Short mmCIF file of C-alpha atoms and ligand atoms in Angstrom, two decimals:
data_model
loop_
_atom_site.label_atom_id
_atom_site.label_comp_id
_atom_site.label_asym_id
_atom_site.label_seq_id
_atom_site.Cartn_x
_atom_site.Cartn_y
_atom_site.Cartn_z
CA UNK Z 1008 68.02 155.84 57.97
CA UNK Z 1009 68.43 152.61 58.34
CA UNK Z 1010 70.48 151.07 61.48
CA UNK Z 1011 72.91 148.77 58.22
CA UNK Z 1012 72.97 151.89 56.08
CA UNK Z 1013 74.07 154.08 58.91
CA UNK Z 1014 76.86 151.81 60.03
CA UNK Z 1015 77.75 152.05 56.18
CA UNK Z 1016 77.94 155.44 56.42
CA UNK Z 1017 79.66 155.86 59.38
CA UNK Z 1018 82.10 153.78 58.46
CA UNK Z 1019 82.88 155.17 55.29
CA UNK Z 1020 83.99 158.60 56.45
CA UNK Z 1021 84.06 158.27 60.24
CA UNK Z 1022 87.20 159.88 61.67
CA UNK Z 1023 86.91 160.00 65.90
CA UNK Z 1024 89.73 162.43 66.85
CA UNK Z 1025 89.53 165.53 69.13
CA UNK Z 1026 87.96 166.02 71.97
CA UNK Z 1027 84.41 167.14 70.22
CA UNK Z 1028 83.91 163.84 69.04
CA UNK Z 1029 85.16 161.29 71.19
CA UNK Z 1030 82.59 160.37 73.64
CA UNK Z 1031 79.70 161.50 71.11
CA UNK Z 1032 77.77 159.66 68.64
CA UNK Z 1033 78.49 162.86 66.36
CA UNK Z 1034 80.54 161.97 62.39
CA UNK Z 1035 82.68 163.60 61.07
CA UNK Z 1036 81.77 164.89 57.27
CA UNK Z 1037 85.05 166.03 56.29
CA UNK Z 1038 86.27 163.43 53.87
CA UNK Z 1039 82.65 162.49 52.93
CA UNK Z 1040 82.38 162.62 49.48
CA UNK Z 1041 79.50 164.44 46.84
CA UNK Z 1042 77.80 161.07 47.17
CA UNK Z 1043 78.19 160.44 50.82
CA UNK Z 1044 76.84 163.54 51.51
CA UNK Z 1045 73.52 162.95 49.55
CA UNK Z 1046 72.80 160.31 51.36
CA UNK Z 1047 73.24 162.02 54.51
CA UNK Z 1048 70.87 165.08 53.34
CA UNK Z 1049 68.36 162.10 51.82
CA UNK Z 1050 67.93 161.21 55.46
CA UNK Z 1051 67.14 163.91 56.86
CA UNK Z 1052 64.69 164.19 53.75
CA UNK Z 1053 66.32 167.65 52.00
CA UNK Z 1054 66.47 168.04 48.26
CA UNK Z 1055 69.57 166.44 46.84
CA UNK Z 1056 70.55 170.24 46.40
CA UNK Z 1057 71.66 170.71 49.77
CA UNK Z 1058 74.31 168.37 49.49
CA UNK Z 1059 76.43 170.04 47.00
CA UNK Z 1060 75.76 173.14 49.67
CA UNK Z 1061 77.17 171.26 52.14
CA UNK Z 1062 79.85 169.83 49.88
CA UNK Z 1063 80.90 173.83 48.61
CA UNK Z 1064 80.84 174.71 52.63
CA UNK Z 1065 83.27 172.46 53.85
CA UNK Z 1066 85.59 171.74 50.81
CA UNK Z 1067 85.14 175.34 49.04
CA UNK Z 1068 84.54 177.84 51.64
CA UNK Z 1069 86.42 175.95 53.94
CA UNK Z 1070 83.78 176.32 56.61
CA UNK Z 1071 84.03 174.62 60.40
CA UNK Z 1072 80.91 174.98 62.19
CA UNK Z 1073 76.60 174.85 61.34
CA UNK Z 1074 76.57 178.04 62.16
CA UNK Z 1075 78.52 179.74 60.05
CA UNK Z 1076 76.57 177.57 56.77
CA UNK Z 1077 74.42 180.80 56.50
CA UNK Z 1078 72.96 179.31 52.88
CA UNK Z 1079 71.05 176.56 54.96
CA UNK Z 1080 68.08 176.86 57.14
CA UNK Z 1081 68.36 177.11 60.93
CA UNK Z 1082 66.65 174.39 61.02
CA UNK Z 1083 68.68 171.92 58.90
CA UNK Z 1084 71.32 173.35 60.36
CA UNK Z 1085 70.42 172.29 64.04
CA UNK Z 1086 69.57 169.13 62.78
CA UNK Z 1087 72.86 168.68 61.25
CA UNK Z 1088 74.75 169.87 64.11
CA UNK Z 1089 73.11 167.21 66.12
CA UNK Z 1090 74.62 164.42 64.47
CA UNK Z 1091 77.20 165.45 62.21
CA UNK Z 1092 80.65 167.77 63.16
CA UNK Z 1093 83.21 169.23 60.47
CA UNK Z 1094 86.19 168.87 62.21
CA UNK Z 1095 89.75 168.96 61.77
CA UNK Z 1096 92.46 166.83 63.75
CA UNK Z 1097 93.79 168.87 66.57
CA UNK Z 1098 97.03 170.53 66.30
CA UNK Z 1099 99.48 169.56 69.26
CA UNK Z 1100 102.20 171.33 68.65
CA UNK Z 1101 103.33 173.55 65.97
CA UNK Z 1102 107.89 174.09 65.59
CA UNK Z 1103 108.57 176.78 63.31
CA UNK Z 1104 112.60 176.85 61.90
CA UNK Z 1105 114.94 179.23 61.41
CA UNK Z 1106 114.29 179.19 57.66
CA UNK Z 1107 111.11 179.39 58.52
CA UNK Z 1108 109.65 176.17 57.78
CA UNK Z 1109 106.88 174.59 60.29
CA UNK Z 1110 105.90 171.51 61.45
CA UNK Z 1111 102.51 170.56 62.40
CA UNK Z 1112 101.93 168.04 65.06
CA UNK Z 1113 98.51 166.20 65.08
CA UNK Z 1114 97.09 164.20 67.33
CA UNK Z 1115 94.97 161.86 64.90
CA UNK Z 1116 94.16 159.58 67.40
CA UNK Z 1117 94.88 159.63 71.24
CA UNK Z 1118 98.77 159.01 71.47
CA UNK Z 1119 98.82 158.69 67.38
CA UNK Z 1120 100.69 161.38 65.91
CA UNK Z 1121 101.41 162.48 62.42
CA UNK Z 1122 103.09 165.28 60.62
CA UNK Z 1123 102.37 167.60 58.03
CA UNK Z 1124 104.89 170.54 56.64
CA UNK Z 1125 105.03 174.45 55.44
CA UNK Z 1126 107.61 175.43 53.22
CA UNK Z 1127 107.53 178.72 52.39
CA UNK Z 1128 109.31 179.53 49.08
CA UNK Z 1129 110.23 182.75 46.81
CA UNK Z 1130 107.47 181.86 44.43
CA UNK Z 1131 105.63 179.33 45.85
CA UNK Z 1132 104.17 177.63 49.30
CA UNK Z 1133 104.58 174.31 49.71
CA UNK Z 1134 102.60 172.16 52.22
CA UNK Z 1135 103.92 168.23 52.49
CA UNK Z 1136 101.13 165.92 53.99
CA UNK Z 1137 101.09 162.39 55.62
CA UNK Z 1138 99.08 159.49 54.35
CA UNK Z 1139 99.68 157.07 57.21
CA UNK Z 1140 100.78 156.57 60.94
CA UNK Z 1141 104.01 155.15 60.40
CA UNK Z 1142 105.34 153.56 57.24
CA UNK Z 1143 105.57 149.56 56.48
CA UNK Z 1144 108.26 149.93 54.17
CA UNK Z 1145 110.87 150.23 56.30
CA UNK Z 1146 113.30 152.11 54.00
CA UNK Z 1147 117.15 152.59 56.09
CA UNK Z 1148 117.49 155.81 55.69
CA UNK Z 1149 114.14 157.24 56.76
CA UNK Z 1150 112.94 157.49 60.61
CA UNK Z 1151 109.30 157.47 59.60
CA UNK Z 1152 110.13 153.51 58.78
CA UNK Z 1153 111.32 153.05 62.01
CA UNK Z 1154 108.43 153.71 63.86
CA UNK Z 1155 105.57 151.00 64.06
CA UNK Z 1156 102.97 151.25 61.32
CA UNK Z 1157 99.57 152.36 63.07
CA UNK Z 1158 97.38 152.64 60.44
CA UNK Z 1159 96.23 154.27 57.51
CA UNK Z 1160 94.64 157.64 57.27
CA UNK Z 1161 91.51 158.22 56.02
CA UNK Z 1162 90.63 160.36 53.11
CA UNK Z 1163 89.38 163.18 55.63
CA UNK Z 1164 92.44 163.06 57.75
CA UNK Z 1165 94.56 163.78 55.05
CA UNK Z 1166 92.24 166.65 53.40
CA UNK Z 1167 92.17 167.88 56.97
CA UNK Z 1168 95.97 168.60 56.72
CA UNK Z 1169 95.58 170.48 53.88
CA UNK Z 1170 92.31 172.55 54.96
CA UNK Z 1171 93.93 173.20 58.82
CA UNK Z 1172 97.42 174.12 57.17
CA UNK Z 1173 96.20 176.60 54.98
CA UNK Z 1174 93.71 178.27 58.13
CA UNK Z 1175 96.85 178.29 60.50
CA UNK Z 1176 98.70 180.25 57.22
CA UNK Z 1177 95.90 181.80 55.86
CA UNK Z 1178 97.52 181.51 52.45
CA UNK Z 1179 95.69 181.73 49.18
CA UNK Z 1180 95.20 178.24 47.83
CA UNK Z 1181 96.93 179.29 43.98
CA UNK Z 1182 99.87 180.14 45.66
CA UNK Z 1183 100.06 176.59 46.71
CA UNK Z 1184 102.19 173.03 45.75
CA UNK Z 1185 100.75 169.85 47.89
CA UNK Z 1186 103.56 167.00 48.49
CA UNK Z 1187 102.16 164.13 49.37
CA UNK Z 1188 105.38 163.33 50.77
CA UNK Z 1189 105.14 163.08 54.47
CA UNK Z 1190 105.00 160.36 56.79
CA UNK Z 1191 103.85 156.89 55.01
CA UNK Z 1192 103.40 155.00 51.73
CA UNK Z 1193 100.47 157.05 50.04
CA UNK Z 1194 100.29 153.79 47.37
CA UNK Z 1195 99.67 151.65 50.52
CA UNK Z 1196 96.84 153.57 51.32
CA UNK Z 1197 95.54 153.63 47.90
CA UNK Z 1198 91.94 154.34 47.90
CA UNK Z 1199 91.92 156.95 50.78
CA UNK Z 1200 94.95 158.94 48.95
CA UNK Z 1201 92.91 158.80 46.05
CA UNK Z 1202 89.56 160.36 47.42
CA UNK Z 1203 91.66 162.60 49.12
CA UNK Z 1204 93.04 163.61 46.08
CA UNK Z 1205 89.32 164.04 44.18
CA UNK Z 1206 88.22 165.98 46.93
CA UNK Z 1207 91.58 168.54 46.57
CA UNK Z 1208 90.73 168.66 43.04
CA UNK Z 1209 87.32 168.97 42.35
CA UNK Z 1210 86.46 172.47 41.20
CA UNK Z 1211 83.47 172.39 43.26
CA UNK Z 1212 85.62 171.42 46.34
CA UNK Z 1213 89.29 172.62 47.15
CA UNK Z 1214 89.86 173.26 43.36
CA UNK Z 1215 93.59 172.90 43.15
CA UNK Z 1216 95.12 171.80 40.10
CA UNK Z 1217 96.26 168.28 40.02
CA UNK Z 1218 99.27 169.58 38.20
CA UNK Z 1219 100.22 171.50 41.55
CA UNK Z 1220 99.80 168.00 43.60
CA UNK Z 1221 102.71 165.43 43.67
CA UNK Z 1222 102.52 161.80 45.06
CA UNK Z 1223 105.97 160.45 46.12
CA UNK Z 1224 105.98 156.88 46.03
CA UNK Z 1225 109.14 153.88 46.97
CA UNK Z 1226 107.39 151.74 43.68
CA UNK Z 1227 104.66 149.79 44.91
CA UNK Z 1228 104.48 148.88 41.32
CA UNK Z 1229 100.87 147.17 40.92
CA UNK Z 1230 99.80 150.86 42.73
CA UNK Z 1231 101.53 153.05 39.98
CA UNK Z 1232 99.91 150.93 37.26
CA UNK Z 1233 96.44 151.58 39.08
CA UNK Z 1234 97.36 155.38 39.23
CA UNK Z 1235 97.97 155.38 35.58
CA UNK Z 1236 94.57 155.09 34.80
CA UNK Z 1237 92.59 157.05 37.10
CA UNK Z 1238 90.86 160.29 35.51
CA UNK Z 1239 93.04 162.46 37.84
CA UNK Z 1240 96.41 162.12 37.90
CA UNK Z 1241 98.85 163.74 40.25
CA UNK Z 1242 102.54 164.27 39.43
CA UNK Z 1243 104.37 161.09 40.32
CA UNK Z 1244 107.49 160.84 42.27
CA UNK Z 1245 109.52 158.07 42.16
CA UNK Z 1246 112.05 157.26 45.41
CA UNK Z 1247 114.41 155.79 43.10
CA UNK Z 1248 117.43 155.95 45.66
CA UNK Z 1249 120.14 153.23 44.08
CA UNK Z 1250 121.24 152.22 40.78
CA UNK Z 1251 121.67 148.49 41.25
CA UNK Z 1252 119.20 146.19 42.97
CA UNK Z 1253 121.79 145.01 45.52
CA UNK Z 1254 121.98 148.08 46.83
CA UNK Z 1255 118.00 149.34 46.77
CA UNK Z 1256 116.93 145.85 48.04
CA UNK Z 1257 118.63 147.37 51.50
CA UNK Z 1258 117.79 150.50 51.29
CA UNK Z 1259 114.25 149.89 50.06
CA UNK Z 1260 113.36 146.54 51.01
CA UNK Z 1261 109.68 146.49 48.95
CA UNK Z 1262 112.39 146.23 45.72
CA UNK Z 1263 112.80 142.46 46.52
CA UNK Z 1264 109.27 142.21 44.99
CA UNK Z 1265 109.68 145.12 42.65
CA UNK Z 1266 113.23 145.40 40.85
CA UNK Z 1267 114.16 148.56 39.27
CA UNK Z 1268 113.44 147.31 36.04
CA UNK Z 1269 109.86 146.48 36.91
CA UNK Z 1270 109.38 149.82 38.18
CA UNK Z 1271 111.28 151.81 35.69
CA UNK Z 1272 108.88 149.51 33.42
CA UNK Z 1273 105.78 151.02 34.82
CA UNK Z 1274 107.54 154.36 34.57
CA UNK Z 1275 107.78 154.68 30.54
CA UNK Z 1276 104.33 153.53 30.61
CA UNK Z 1277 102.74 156.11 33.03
CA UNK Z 1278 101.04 158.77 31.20
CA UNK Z 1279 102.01 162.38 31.11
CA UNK Z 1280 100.52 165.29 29.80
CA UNK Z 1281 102.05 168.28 27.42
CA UNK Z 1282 105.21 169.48 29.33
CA UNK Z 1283 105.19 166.78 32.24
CA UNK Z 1284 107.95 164.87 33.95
CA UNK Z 1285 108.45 162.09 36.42
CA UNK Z 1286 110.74 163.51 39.09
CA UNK Z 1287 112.96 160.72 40.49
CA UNK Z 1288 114.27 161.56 43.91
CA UNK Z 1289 117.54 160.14 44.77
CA UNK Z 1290 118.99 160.54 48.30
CA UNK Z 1291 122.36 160.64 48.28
CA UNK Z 1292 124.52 158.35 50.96
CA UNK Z 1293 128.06 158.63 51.36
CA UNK Z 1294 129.53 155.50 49.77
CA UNK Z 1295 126.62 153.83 49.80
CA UNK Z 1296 125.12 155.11 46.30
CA UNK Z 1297 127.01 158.24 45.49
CA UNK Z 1298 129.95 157.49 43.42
CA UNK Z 1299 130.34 158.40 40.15
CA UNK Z 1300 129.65 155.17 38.44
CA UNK Z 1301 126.36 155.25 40.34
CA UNK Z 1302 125.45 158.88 38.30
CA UNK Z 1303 126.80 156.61 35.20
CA UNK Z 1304 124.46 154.14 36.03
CA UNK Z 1305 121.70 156.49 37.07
CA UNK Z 1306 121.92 158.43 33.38
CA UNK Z 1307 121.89 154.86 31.81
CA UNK Z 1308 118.68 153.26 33.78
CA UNK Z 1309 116.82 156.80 33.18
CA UNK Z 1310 117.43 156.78 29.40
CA UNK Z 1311 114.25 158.28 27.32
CA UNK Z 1312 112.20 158.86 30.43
CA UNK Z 1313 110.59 162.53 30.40
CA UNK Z 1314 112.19 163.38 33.84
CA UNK Z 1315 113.65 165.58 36.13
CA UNK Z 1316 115.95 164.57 39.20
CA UNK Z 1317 115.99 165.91 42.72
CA UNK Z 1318 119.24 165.06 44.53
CA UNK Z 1319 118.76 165.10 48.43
CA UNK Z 1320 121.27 164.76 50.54
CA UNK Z 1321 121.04 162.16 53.81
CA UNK Z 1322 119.56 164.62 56.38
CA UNK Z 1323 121.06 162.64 59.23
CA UNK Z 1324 119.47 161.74 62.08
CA UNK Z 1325 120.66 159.76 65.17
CA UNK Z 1326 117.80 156.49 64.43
CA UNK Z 1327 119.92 156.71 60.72
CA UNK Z 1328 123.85 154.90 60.48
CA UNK Z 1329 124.34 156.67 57.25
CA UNK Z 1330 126.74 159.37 56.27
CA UNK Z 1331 126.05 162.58 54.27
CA UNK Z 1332 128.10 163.32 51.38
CA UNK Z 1333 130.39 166.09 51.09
CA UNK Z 1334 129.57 169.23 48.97
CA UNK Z 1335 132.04 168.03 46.49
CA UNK Z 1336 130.95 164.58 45.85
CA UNK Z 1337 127.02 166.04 45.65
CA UNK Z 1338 128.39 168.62 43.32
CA UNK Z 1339 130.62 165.74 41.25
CA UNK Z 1340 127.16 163.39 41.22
CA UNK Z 1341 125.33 166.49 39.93
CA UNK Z 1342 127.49 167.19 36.74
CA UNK Z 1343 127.71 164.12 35.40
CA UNK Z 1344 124.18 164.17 34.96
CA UNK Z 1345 123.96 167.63 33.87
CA UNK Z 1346 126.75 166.72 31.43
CA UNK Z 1347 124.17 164.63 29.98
CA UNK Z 1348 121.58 167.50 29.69
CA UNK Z 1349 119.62 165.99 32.83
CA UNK Z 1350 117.53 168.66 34.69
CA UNK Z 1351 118.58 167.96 38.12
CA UNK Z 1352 118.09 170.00 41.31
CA UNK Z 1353 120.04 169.76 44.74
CA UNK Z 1354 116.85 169.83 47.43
CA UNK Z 1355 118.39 171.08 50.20
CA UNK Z 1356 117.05 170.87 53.40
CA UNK Z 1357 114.40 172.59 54.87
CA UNK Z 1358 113.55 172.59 58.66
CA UNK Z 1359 116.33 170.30 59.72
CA UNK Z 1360 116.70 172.14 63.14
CA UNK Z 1361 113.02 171.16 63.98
CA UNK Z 1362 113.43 167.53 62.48
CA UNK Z 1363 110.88 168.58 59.50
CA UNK Z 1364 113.31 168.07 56.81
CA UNK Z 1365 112.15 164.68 54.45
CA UNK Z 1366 112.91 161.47 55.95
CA UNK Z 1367 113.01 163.18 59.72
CA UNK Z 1368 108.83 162.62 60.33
CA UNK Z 1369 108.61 160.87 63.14
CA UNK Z 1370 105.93 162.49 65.40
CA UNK Z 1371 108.64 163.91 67.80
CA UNK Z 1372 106.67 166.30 70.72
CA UNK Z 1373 109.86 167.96 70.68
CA UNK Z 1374 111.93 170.43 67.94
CA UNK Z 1375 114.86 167.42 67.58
CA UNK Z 1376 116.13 164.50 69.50
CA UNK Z 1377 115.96 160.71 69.40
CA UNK Z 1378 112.75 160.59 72.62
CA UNK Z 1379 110.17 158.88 70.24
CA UNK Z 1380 107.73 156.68 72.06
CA UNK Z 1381 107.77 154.03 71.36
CA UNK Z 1382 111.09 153.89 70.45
CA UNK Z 1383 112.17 153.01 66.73
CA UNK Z 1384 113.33 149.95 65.67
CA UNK Z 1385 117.47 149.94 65.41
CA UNK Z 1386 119.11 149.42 62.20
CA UNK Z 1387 120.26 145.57 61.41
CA UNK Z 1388 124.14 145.53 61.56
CA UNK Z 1389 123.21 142.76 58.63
CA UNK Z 1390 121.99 145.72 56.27
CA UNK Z 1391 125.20 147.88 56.53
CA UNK Z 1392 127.58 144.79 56.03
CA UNK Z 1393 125.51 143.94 52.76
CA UNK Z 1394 126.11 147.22 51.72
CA UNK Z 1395 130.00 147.50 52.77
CA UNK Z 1396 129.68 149.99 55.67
N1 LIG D 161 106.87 157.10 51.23
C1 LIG D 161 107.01 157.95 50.12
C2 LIG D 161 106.81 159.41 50.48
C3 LIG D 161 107.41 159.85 51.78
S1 LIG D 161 109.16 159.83 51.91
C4 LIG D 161 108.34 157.73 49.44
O1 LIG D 161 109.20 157.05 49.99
O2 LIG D 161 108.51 158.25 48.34
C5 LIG D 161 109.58 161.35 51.05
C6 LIG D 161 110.97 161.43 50.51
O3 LIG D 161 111.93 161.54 51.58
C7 LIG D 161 111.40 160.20 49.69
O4 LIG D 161 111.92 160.60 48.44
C8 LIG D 161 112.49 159.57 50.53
O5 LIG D 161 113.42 158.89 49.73
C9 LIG D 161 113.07 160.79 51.24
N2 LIG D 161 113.81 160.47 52.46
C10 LIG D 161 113.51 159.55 53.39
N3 LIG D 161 114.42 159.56 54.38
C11 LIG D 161 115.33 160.52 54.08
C12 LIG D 161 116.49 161.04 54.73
N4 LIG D 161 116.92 160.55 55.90
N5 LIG D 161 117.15 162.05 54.14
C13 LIG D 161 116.73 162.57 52.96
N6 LIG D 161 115.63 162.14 52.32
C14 LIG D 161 114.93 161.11 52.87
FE1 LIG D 162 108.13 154.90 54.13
FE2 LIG D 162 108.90 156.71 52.28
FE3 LIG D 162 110.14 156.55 54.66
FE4 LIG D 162 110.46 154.61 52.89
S1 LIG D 162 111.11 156.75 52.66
S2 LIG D 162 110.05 154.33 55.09
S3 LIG D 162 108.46 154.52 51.96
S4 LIG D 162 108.03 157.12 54.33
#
């Protein structure tokens, strides 16, 4: 290989995390797509075959080491496992709840750390990944938002989450729902999410249906449009959080460039299949955006839209100034839009007491507490006045 076409390579799908590979010359192939990997087996000049081998061990079979890639040569496979590793990000920490919900630490990057979710269900298992170190938006209510943003994760580092969560539960992938609701803006991290997302659905790699994968996103509008016409489509999830622009330009401050109407625009026009929804997630805030002329509103802006709703409640936090609702205004929200035969569901919090619940992500070494390093940025006493708290 060429030195140019190696640096291509390596830059495409090289992820240096973990001990293993820091300090070696050694890439890391998971998040290396079908093509990427025929190039790699063209260098070492192996029929194009081997590649989709390769592809079916670590995607498929969910393999970690040469040695256990019994389908391959022992001499391929030496040669591989001098340059190449097929690794996962290490695990720090793991907190498990008393509902018995876990959160995963992992250590990305020395000192980086991002979290990924289980959510174990009646029917279902539910894993929610992270697309990014830290989240430019900046939404109020969320903690993730306070925190710096690091960087992007590559297509590999979010597979990774995926592949590692599912070893650590050894659950059977059908069983399985990915939220790609974590920490970050997956639509700021477009192309990575995206691969990651081919990779999880190929039917020669992880082979899970995208029906069973769901991409949250605050409405980066121009993003949505691009999802709309890709040839695999996750269910979309819109953070839809206000009814009037006065109040989601504080809470979500990308809607100064995107107004609900430009976003609820893009909505009618996303495609769905057969029996498929939008879900729009709404977090409810005491006084902020829970009052009954807000559910008014809400039924009004979501008119003709194939939906569903999910109501969450603040989970509160001590980096958030916002208030919870009580039961009975989340229960007086709820009718009025089931008086209007809206399906709406209450999501109510999972893994709070180990600060996995959404909108708690913040990389915390510990089950709760405010001891983030560095520490978040404090709320604006400018935001709550505009929004007459
Ligand atoms: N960035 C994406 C996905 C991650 S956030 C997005 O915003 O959609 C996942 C969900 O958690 C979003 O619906 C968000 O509105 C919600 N959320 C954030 N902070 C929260 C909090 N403190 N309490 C409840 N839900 C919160
Ligand atoms: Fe980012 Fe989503 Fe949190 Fe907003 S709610 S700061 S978009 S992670």
């Amino acid at each position: 290989m060429t030195p140019k076409l190696e640096r291509a390579i390596v830059n495409c799908f090289k992820v240096r995390h973990g001990k293993q590979v820091v300090g070696t010359d050694k890439t890391n192939l998971v998040g290396a797509s079908l093509e990427e990997l025929t190039s790699v087996v063209q260098d070492l000049s192996e029929p194009s075959y081997r590649a989709r081998q390769i592809y079916a061990g670590i995607y498929c079979r969910r393999l970690r080491s040469w040695e256990q890639f019994t389908d391959l040569s022992k001499g391929l496979r030496k040669r591989l496992e001098d340059a190449y590793v097929i690794e996962y990000p290490p695990v720090a920490k793991t907190f498990e709840s008393r509902d018995g919900t876990r959160r995963y630490l992992f250590e990305v990057s020395p000192g980086q750390k991002i979290e990924s979710v289980f959510i174990p269900e009646e029917q279902r298992e539910t894993f929610c990944i992270s697309t990014q170190v830290g989240c430019a938006v900046e939404c109020l209510f969320c903690v993730t938002g306070k925190l710096p943003m690091r960087r992007n994760l590559s297509a590999g580092e979010v597979v990774a989450q995926v592949l590692s969560l599912e070893q650590c539960r050894g659950c059977a992938p059908k069983r399985l729902n990915i939220v790609i609701m974590g920490m970050g803006e997956p639509l700021h991290n477009y192309e990575n999410v995206m691969k990651a997302v081919r990779l999880m659905t190929d039917k020669e790699g992880m082979a899970i249906s995208p029906r069973r994968i769901t991409l949250s996103t605050s409405g980066v509008v121009p993003q949505i449009k691009r999802l709309a016409a890709e040839p695999v489509i996750p269910n979309l999830a819109i953070s839809l959080n206000a009814t009037t622009d006065a109040v989601r330009d504080v809470l979500i401050p990308i809607n100064r460039k995107w107004d609900i109407a430009t976003l609820l625009d893009a909505c009618r026009r996303f495609p769905l299949e057969g029996r498929q929804r939008i879900t729009f997630e709404y977090v409810l805030i005491e006084e902020v955006n829970d009052t009954p002329e807000d559910a008014r509103r809400l039924v009004a802006l979501l008119e003709g839209l194939r939906k569903k709703i999910n109501l969450i409640p603040l989970n509160a936090d001590p980096w958030v100034p916002l208030r919870t609702p009580s039961e009975d205004r989340i229960l007086a929200f709820q009718k009025i839009l089931t008086d209007h035969s809206i399906t709406v569901y209450i999501r109510r919090p999972r893994g709070q007491d180990v600060s996995a619940a959404c909108g708690m992500l913040a990389g915390r070494d510990q089950a709760q507490g405010d001891l983030l390093h560095p520490p978040p940025k404090p709320v604006e006493e400018s935001a709550l006045a505009r929004l007459g708290l």
